[in-house]
Tab-separated table of C-alpha atoms and ligand atoms in Angstrom:
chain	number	residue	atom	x	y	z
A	1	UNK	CA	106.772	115.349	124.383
A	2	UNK	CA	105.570	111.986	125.614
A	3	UNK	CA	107.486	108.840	126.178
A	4	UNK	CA	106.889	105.045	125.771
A	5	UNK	CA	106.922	103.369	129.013
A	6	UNK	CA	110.575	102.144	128.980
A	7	UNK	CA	111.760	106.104	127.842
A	8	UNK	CA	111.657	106.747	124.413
A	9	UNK	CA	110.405	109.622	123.512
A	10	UNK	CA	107.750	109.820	120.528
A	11	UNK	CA	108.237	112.193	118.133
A	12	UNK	CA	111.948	111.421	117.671
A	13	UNK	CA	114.452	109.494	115.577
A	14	UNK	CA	115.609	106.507	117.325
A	15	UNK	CA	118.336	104.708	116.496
A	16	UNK	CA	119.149	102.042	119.131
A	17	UNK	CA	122.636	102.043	120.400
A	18	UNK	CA	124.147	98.861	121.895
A	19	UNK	CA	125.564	100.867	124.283
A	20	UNK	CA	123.789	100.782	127.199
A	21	UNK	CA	122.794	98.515	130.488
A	22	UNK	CA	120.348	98.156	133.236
A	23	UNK	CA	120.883	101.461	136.315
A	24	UNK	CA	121.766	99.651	139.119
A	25	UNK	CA	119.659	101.755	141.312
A	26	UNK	CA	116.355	102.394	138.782
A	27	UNK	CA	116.718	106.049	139.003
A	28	UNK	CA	117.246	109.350	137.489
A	29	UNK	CA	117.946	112.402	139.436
A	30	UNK	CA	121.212	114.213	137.108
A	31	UNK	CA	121.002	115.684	133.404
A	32	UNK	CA	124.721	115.612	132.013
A	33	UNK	CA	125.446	118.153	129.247
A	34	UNK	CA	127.718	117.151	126.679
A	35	UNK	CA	129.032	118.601	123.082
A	36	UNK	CA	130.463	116.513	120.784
A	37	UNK	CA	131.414	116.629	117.044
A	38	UNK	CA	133.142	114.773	114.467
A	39	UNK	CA	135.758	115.477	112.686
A	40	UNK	CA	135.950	117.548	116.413
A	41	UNK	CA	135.076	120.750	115.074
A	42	UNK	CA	132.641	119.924	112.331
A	43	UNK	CA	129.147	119.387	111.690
A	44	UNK	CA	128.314	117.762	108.435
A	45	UNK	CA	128.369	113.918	108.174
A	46	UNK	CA	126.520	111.496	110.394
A	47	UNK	CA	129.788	110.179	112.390
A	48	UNK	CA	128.682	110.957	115.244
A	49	UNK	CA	125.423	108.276	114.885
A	50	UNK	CA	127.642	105.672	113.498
A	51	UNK	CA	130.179	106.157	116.515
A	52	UNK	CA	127.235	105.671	118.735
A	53	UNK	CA	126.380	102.360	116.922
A	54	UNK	CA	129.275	101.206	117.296
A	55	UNK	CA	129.707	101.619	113.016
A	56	UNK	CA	132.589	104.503	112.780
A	57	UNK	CA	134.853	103.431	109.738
A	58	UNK	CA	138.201	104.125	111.030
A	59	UNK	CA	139.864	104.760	107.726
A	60	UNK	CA	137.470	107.591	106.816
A	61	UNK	CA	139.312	110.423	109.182
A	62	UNK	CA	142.737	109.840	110.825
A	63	UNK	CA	140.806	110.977	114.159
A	64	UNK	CA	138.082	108.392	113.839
A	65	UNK	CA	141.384	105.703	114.005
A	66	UNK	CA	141.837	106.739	117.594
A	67	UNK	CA	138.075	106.396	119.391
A	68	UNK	CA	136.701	103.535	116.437
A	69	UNK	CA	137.145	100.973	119.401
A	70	UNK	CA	135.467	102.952	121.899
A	71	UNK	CA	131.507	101.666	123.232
A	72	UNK	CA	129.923	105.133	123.929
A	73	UNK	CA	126.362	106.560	124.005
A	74	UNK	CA	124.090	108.928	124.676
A	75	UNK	CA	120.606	109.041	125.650
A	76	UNK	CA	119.963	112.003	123.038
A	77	UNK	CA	122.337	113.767	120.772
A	78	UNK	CA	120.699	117.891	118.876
A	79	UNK	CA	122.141	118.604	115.783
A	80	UNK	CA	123.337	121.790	114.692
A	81	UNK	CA	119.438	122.573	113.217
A	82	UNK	CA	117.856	121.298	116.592
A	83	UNK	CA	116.958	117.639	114.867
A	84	UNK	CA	116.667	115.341	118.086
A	85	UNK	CA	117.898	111.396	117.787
A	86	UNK	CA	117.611	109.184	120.598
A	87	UNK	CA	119.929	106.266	121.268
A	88	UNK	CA	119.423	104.737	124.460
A	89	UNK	CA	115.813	104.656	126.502
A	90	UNK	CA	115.862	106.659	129.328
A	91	UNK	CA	114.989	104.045	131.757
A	92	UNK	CA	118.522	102.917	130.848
A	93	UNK	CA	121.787	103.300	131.475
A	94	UNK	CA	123.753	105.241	128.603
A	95	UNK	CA	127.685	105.308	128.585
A	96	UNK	CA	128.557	108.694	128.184
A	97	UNK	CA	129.967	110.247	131.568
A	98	UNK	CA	132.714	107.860	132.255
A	99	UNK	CA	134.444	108.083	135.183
A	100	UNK	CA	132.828	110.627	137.094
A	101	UNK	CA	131.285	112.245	140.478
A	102	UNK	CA	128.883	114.465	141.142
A	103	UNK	CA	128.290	116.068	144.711
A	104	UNK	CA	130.370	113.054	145.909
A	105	UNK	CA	127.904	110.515	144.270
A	106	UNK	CA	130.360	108.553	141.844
A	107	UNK	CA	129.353	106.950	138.701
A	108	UNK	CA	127.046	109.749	137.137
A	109	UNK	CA	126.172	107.297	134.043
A	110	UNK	CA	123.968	105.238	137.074
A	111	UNK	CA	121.624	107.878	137.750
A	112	UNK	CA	121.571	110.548	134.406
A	113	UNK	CA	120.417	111.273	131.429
A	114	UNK	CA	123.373	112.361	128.854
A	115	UNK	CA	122.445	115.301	126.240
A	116	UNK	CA	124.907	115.739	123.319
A	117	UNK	CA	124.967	118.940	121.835
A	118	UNK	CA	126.722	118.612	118.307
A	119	UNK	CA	129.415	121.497	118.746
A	120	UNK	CA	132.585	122.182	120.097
A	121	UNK	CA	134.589	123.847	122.946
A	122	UNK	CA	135.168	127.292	120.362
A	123	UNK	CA	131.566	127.605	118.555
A	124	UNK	CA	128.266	128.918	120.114
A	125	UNK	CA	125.340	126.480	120.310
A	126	UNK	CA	122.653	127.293	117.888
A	127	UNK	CA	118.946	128.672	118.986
A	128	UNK	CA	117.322	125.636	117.521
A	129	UNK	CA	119.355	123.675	119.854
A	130	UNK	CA	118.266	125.567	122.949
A	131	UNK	CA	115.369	124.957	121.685
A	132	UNK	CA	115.225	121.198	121.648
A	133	UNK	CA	117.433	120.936	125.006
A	134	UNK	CA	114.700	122.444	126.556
A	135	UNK	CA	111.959	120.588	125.067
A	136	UNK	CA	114.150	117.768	126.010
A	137	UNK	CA	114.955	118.983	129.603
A	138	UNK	CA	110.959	119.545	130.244
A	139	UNK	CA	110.248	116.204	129.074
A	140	UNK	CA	113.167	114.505	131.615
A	141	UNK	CA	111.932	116.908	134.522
A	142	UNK	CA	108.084	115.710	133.753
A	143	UNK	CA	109.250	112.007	133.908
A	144	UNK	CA	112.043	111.633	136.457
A	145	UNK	CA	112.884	113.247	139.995
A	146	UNK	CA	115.790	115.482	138.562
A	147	UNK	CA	117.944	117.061	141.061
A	148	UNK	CA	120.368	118.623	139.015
A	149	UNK	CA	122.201	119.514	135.410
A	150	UNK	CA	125.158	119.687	134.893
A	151	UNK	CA	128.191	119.321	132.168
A	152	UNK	CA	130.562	116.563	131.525
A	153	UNK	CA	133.577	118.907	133.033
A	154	UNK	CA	131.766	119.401	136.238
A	155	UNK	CA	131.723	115.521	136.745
A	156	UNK	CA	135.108	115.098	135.288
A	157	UNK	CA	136.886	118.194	136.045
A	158	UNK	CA	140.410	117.933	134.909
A	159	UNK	CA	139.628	115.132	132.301
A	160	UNK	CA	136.543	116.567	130.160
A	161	UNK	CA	135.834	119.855	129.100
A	162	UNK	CA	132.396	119.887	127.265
A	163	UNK	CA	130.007	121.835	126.850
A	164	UNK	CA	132.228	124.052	127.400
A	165	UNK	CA	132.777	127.832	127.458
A	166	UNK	CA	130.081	128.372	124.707
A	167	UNK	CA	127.222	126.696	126.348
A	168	UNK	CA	124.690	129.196	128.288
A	169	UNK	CA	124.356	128.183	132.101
A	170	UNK	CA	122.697	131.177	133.007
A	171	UNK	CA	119.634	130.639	130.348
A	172	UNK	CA	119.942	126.878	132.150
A	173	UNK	CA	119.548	128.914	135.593
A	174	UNK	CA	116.739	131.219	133.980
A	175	UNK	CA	114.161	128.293	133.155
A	176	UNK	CA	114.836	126.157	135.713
A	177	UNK	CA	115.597	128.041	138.821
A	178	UNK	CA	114.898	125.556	141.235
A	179	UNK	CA	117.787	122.999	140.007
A	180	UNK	CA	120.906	121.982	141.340
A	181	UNK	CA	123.356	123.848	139.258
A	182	UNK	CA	127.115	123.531	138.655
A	183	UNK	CA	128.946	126.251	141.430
A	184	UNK	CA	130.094	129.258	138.458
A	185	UNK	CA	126.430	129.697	137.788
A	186	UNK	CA	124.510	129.326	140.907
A	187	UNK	CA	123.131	132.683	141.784
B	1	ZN	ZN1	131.139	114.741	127.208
């Protein structure tokens, strides 16, 4: 996949999120996996865009009521049939970690890339997805110095718990052996 000089990847849909701001110090060493769906637990609908836009109607699920106000993003978000949309360049800073550390480097949203994975805590990740994260984790690895991957609930243990049980570390460890890995699957 190639990118435009300020990140975007060609080849993609891009739909520009507000949601972002300049990285304080210009680079990108972490990948932070993420799953996220809405209603939490289901897959049709494009909520998950709109919440990203800053569009989420809060009447149309009592859930949506409680996050509408929210400013997230993401840099990329996979659907359940491996469709990739961007939302924030990568030469940016998305707003998806929160608060967060990672090997005693706070503020992961500074220095990462965020991947939503539309799923849940419960439901395995589908092959198409692997299949995009990894066409999406080559492309970050052939532009940026990355360092490490890991998920949301390794930078914000106790708070977040995505990607959760479901998601497949080792087949993370498996194609890119030579990564800074979260501790329960380093080999
Ligand atoms: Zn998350």
């Amino acid at each position: 996949m190639r990118w435009s000089p300020e990140g975007w990847l060609a080849g993609v849909t891009r739909l520009a999120s507000p949601n972002f701001g300049e990285r304080p110090a210009g680079e990108v060493s972490l990948v932070v996996i993420h799953n996220i769906s809405l209603p939490p637990d289901e897959f049709a609908g494009d909520w998950v865009e709109k919440f990203f836009l800053n569009q989420l109607d809060p009447q149309a699920h009592p859930y949506f009521a409680t996050i509408a106000g929210l400013q997230v993003s993401a840099h990329f978000y996979v659907r359940r049939d491996g469709r990739i949309i961007q939302f924030v360049a990568g030469d940016r800073r998305a707003w998806h970690a929160g608060r967060s550390c990672w090997r005693g480097r706070d503020n992961c949203n500074d220095y990462s890339l965020g991947i939503e994975l539309e799923g849940s805590d419960t439901q395995a990740f589908t092959a198409a997805q692997y299949d995009a994260l990894w066409q999406l984790l080559d492309a970050a690895v052939a532009r940026y110095p990355i360092t490490a991957i890991a998920g949301h609930s390794d930078v914000a243990p106790g708070r977040k718990t995505d990607p959760g049980p479901c998601f497949d570390w080792a087949a993370v460890r498996a194609r890119y052996p030579a990564l800074d890995l979260p501790a329960e699957v380093a080999t």
